[in-house]
Amino acid sequence: MDHLYEFLDNEMPQGDYARMRQHIDECSPCLETYGLEQVVKTLVRRSCGCDEVPVDLREKVLRRLETIRRERREQT
């Protein structure tokens, strides 16, 4: 999941993209995370598409998502 945003943004090499797509299709926890991240990106794009993004926002969001993922792993 470290490369999920590269995948979502089509920023990874084609061979890596194909392997990632196959993995997501076969791994239900990753598919669930992918779906959630895709919804969040769509919502942000629709809600804030024309607003200027603060420089540190991406890092804050990524840190928060990592905290949530870690908490979910600890619960299972």
Coordinates of N, CA, C and O in Angstrom, one line a residue:
M1 N 0.8 -1.2 0.0 CA 0.0 0.0 0.0 C 0.9 1.3 0.0 O 0.3 2.3 -0.2
D2 N 2.2 1.1 0.1 CA 3.1 2.2 0.1 C 3.0 3.0 -1.2 O 3.3 4.2 -1.3
H3 N 2.6 2.3 -2.3 CA 2.6 2.9 -3.6 C 1.2 3.2 -4.1 O 1.0 3.4 -5.3
L4 N 0.2 3.2 -3.2 CA -1.2 3.3 -3.7 C -1.4 4.6 -4.4 O -2.1 4.7 -5.4
Y5 N -0.9 5.7 -3.9 CA -1.1 7.0 -4.6 C -0.4 7.1 -5.9 O -1.0 7.7 -6.9
E6 N 0.7 6.4 -6.1 CA 1.3 6.4 -7.4 C 0.4 5.6 -8.4 O 0.3 6.0 -9.5
F7 N -0.2 4.6 -7.9 CA -1.1 3.8 -8.7 C -2.4 4.6 -9.0 O -2.8 4.7 -10.2
L8 N -3.0 5.2 -8.0 CA -4.2 6.0 -8.2 C -3.9 7.2 -9.2 O -4.8 7.6 -10.0
D9 N -2.8 7.8 -9.1 CA -2.4 8.9 -10.0 C -1.8 8.6 -11.3 O -1.3 9.4 -12.0
N10 N -1.7 7.3 -11.6 CA -1.0 6.8 -12.8 C 0.4 7.3 -12.9 O 0.8 7.7 -14.0
E11 N 1.1 7.3 -11.8 CA 2.5 7.8 -11.8 C 3.5 6.7 -11.6 O 4.7 6.9 -11.3
M12 N 3.2 5.4 -11.9 CA 4.1 4.3 -11.8 C 4.4 3.7 -13.1 O 3.5 3.8 -14.0
P13 N 5.5 3.1 -13.3 CA 5.8 2.4 -14.6 C 4.7 1.4 -14.9 O 4.1 0.8 -14.1
Q14 N 4.5 1.2 -16.2 CA 3.4 0.3 -16.7 C 3.5 -1.1 -16.1 O 2.5 -1.6 -15.7
G15 N 4.7 -1.7 -16.1 CA 4.8 -3.0 -15.5 C 4.4 -3.1 -14.0 O 3.8 -4.0 -13.6
D16 N 4.9 -2.1 -13.3 CA 4.5 -2.0 -11.9 C 3.0 -1.8 -11.7 O 2.3 -2.3 -10.8
Y17 N 2.4 -0.9 -12.6 CA 1.0 -0.7 -12.6 C 0.2 -2.0 -12.8 O -0.8 -2.2 -12.1
A18 N 0.6 -2.8 -13.7 CA -0.1 -4.0 -14.0 C 0.0 -5.0 -12.8 O -1.0 -5.6 -12.5
R19 N 1.2 -5.1 -12.2 CA 1.3 -5.9 -11.0 C 0.5 -5.4 -9.9 O -0.2 -6.2 -9.2
M20 N 0.4 -4.1 -9.7 CA -0.4 -3.5 -8.6 C -1.9 -3.8 -8.9 O -2.6 -4.2 -8.0
R21 N -2.3 -3.6 -10.1 CA -3.7 -3.8 -10.5 C -4.1 -5.3 -10.2 O -5.1 -5.6 -9.6
Q22 N -3.2 -6.2 -10.6 CA -3.5 -7.6 -10.3 C -3.5 -7.9 -8.8 O -4.4 -8.6 -8.3
H23 N -2.6 -7.3 -8.0 CA -2.6 -7.6 -6.6 C -3.9 -7.0 -6.0 O -4.6 -7.7 -5.2
I24 N -4.3 -5.8 -6.3 CA -5.5 -5.2 -5.8 C -6.7 -6.1 -6.1 O -7.6 -6.3 -5.3
D25 N -6.8 -6.6 -7.3 CA -7.9 -7.4 -7.8 C -8.0 -8.7 -7.0 O -9.1 -9.3 -6.8
E26 N -6.8 -9.2 -6.5 CA -6.8 -10.5 -5.8 C -6.7 -10.4 -4.3 O -6.9 -11.4 -3.6
C27 N -6.5 -9.2 -3.7 CA -6.3 -9.1 -2.3 C -7.4 -8.2 -1.7 O -7.4 -7.0 -1.9
S28 N -8.4 -8.8 -1.0 CA -9.5 -8.1 -0.5 C -9.2 -6.9 0.5 O -9.8 -5.9 0.4
P29 N -8.2 -7.1 1.4 CA -7.9 -5.9 2.2 C -7.3 -4.8 1.4 O -7.7 -3.6 1.7
C30 N -6.5 -5.1 0.4 CA -6.0 -4.0 -0.4 C -7.0 -3.4 -1.3 O -7.1 -2.2 -1.5
L31 N -7.9 -4.2 -1.8 CA -9.0 -3.7 -2.6 C -9.9 -2.8 -1.8 O -10.3 -1.7 -2.3
E32 N -10.2 -3.1 -0.5 CA -11.0 -2.3 0.3 C -10.3 -0.9 0.6 O -10.9 0.1 0.5
T33 N -9.0 -1.0 0.8 CA -8.2 0.3 1.0 C -8.2 1.1 -0.2 O -8.4 2.3 -0.2
Y34 N -7.9 0.4 -1.4 CA -7.9 1.1 -2.7 C -9.3 1.8 -2.9 O -9.3 3.0 -3.3
G35 N -10.4 1.1 -2.6 CA -11.7 1.7 -2.8 C -11.9 2.9 -1.9 O -12.4 4.0 -2.4
L36 N -11.5 2.8 -0.7 CA -11.6 4.0 0.2 C -10.8 5.1 -0.2 O -11.2 6.3 -0.3
E37 N -9.5 4.9 -0.6 CA -8.6 6.0 -1.1 C -9.2 6.6 -2.3 O -9.1 7.8 -2.5
Q38 N -9.7 5.8 -3.2 CA -10.3 6.3 -4.5 C -11.4 7.2 -4.2 O -11.6 8.3 -4.8
V39 N -12.3 6.8 -3.3 CA -13.4 7.7 -2.9 C -13.0 9.0 -2.3 O -13.5 10.1 -2.6
V40 N -12.0 8.9 -1.4 CA -11.5 10.1 -0.8 C -10.9 11.1 -1.8 O -11.2 12.3 -1.8
K41 N -10.1 10.6 -2.8 CA -9.5 11.4 -3.8 C -10.6 12.0 -4.7 O -10.5 13.2 -5.0
T42 N -11.6 11.3 -5.0 CA -12.7 11.8 -5.8 C -13.5 12.9 -5.0 O -13.8 14.0 -5.6
L43 N -13.7 12.7 -3.8 CA -14.4 13.7 -2.9 C -13.6 14.9 -2.8 O -14.1 16.0 -3.0
V44 N -12.3 14.8 -2.6 CA -11.5 16.0 -2.4 C -11.4 16.7 -3.7 O -11.5 18.0 -3.8
R45 N -11.2 16.0 -4.8 CA -11.2 16.7 -6.2 C -12.5 17.4 -6.4 O -12.4 18.6 -6.9
R46 N -13.6 16.8 -6.1 CA -14.9 17.5 -6.4 C -15.1 18.7 -5.5 O -15.6 19.7 -5.9
S47 N -14.7 18.5 -4.2 CA -15.0 19.6 -3.2 C -14.0 20.7 -3.3 O -14.3 21.8 -2.9
C48 N -12.8 20.4 -3.6 CA -11.7 21.4 -3.5 C -10.9 21.5 -4.8 O -9.7 22.0 -4.7
G49 N -11.5 21.2 -5.9 CA -10.7 21.1 -7.1 C -10.1 22.5 -7.5 O -9.0 22.5 -8.1
C50 N -10.7 23.6 -7.2 CA -10.2 24.9 -7.6 C -9.4 25.6 -6.5 O -8.9 26.7 -6.7
D51 N -9.4 25.1 -5.3 CA -8.8 25.7 -4.2 C -7.3 25.4 -4.2 O -6.8 24.3 -4.6
E52 N -6.5 26.3 -3.8 CA -5.0 26.1 -3.6 C -4.8 25.2 -2.4 O -5.3 25.5 -1.3
V53 N -4.0 24.2 -2.6 CA -3.7 23.2 -1.5 C -2.5 23.7 -0.7 O -1.5 24.0 -1.2
P54 N -2.7 23.7 0.6 CA -1.6 24.0 1.5 C -0.4 23.0 1.3 O -0.7 21.8 1.1
V55 N 0.8 23.5 1.4 CA 1.9 22.7 1.1 C 2.0 21.5 2.0 O 2.3 20.4 1.5
D56 N 1.7 21.6 3.2 CA 1.8 20.4 4.2 C 0.6 19.6 4.3 O 0.6 18.6 5.0
L57 N -0.5 19.8 3.5 CA -1.7 19.1 3.6 C -1.5 17.6 3.3 O -2.0 16.7 4.0
R58 N -0.8 17.3 2.2 CA -0.6 15.9 1.8 C 0.0 15.1 2.9 O -0.4 14.0 3.2
E59 N 1.1 15.7 3.5 CA 1.8 15.0 4.5 C 0.9 14.7 5.8 O 0.9 13.7 6.4
K60 N 0.1 15.7 6.1 CA -0.8 15.6 7.2 C -1.8 14.5 7.0 O -2.1 13.6 7.8
V61 N -2.4 14.5 5.8 CA -3.4 13.4 5.4 C -2.7 12.1 5.4 O -3.3 11.1 5.9
L62 N -1.5 11.9 4.8 CA -0.9 10.6 4.7 C -0.5 10.1 6.1 O -0.7 8.9 6.4
R63 N -0.1 11.0 7.0 CA 0.2 10.6 8.4 C -1.1 10.1 9.1 O -1.1 9.1 9.8
R64 N -2.2 10.8 8.9 CA -3.4 10.4 9.5 C -3.9 9.1 9.0 O -4.4 8.2 9.8
L65 N -3.8 8.9 7.7 CA -4.2 7.6 7.1 C -3.3 6.5 7.6 O -3.8 5.4 7.9
E66 N -2.1 6.7 7.8 CA -1.2 5.7 8.3 C -1.5 5.4 9.8 O -1.5 4.2 10.2
T67 N -1.9 6.4 10.6 CA -2.3 6.1 11.9 C -3.6 5.3 12.0 O -3.7 4.3 12.7
I68 N -4.5 5.6 11.1 CA -5.8 4.8 11.0 C -5.5 3.4 10.6 O -6.0 2.4 11.2
R69 N -4.6 3.2 9.6 CA -4.3 1.8 9.2 C -3.6 1.0 10.3 O -3.9 -0.1 10.5
R70 N -2.7 1.7 11.0 CA -2.0 1.0 12.1 C -3.0 0.6 13.2 O -3.0 -0.5 13.7
E71 N -4.0 1.5 13.5 CA -5.0 1.2 14.5 C -5.8 0.0 14.0 O -6.2 -0.9 14.8
R72 N -6.2 0.0 12.8 CA -7.0 -1.1 12.2 C -6.2 -2.5 12.3 O -6.8 -3.5 12.7
R73 N -4.9 -2.4 12.0 CA -4.1 -3.7 12.1 C -4.0 -4.2 13.5 O -4.1 -5.4 13.8
E74 N -3.9 -3.2 14.4 CA -3.8 -3.6 15.9 C -5.1 -4.2 16.4 O -5.1 -5.0 17.3
Q75 N -6.2 -3.8 15.8 CA -7.5 -4.3 16.2 C -7.8 -5.7 15.7 O -8.6 -6.5 16.3
T76 N -7.1 -6.1 14.6 CA -7.4 -7.4 14.1 C -6.4 -8.5 14.5 O -5.5 -8.3 15.2

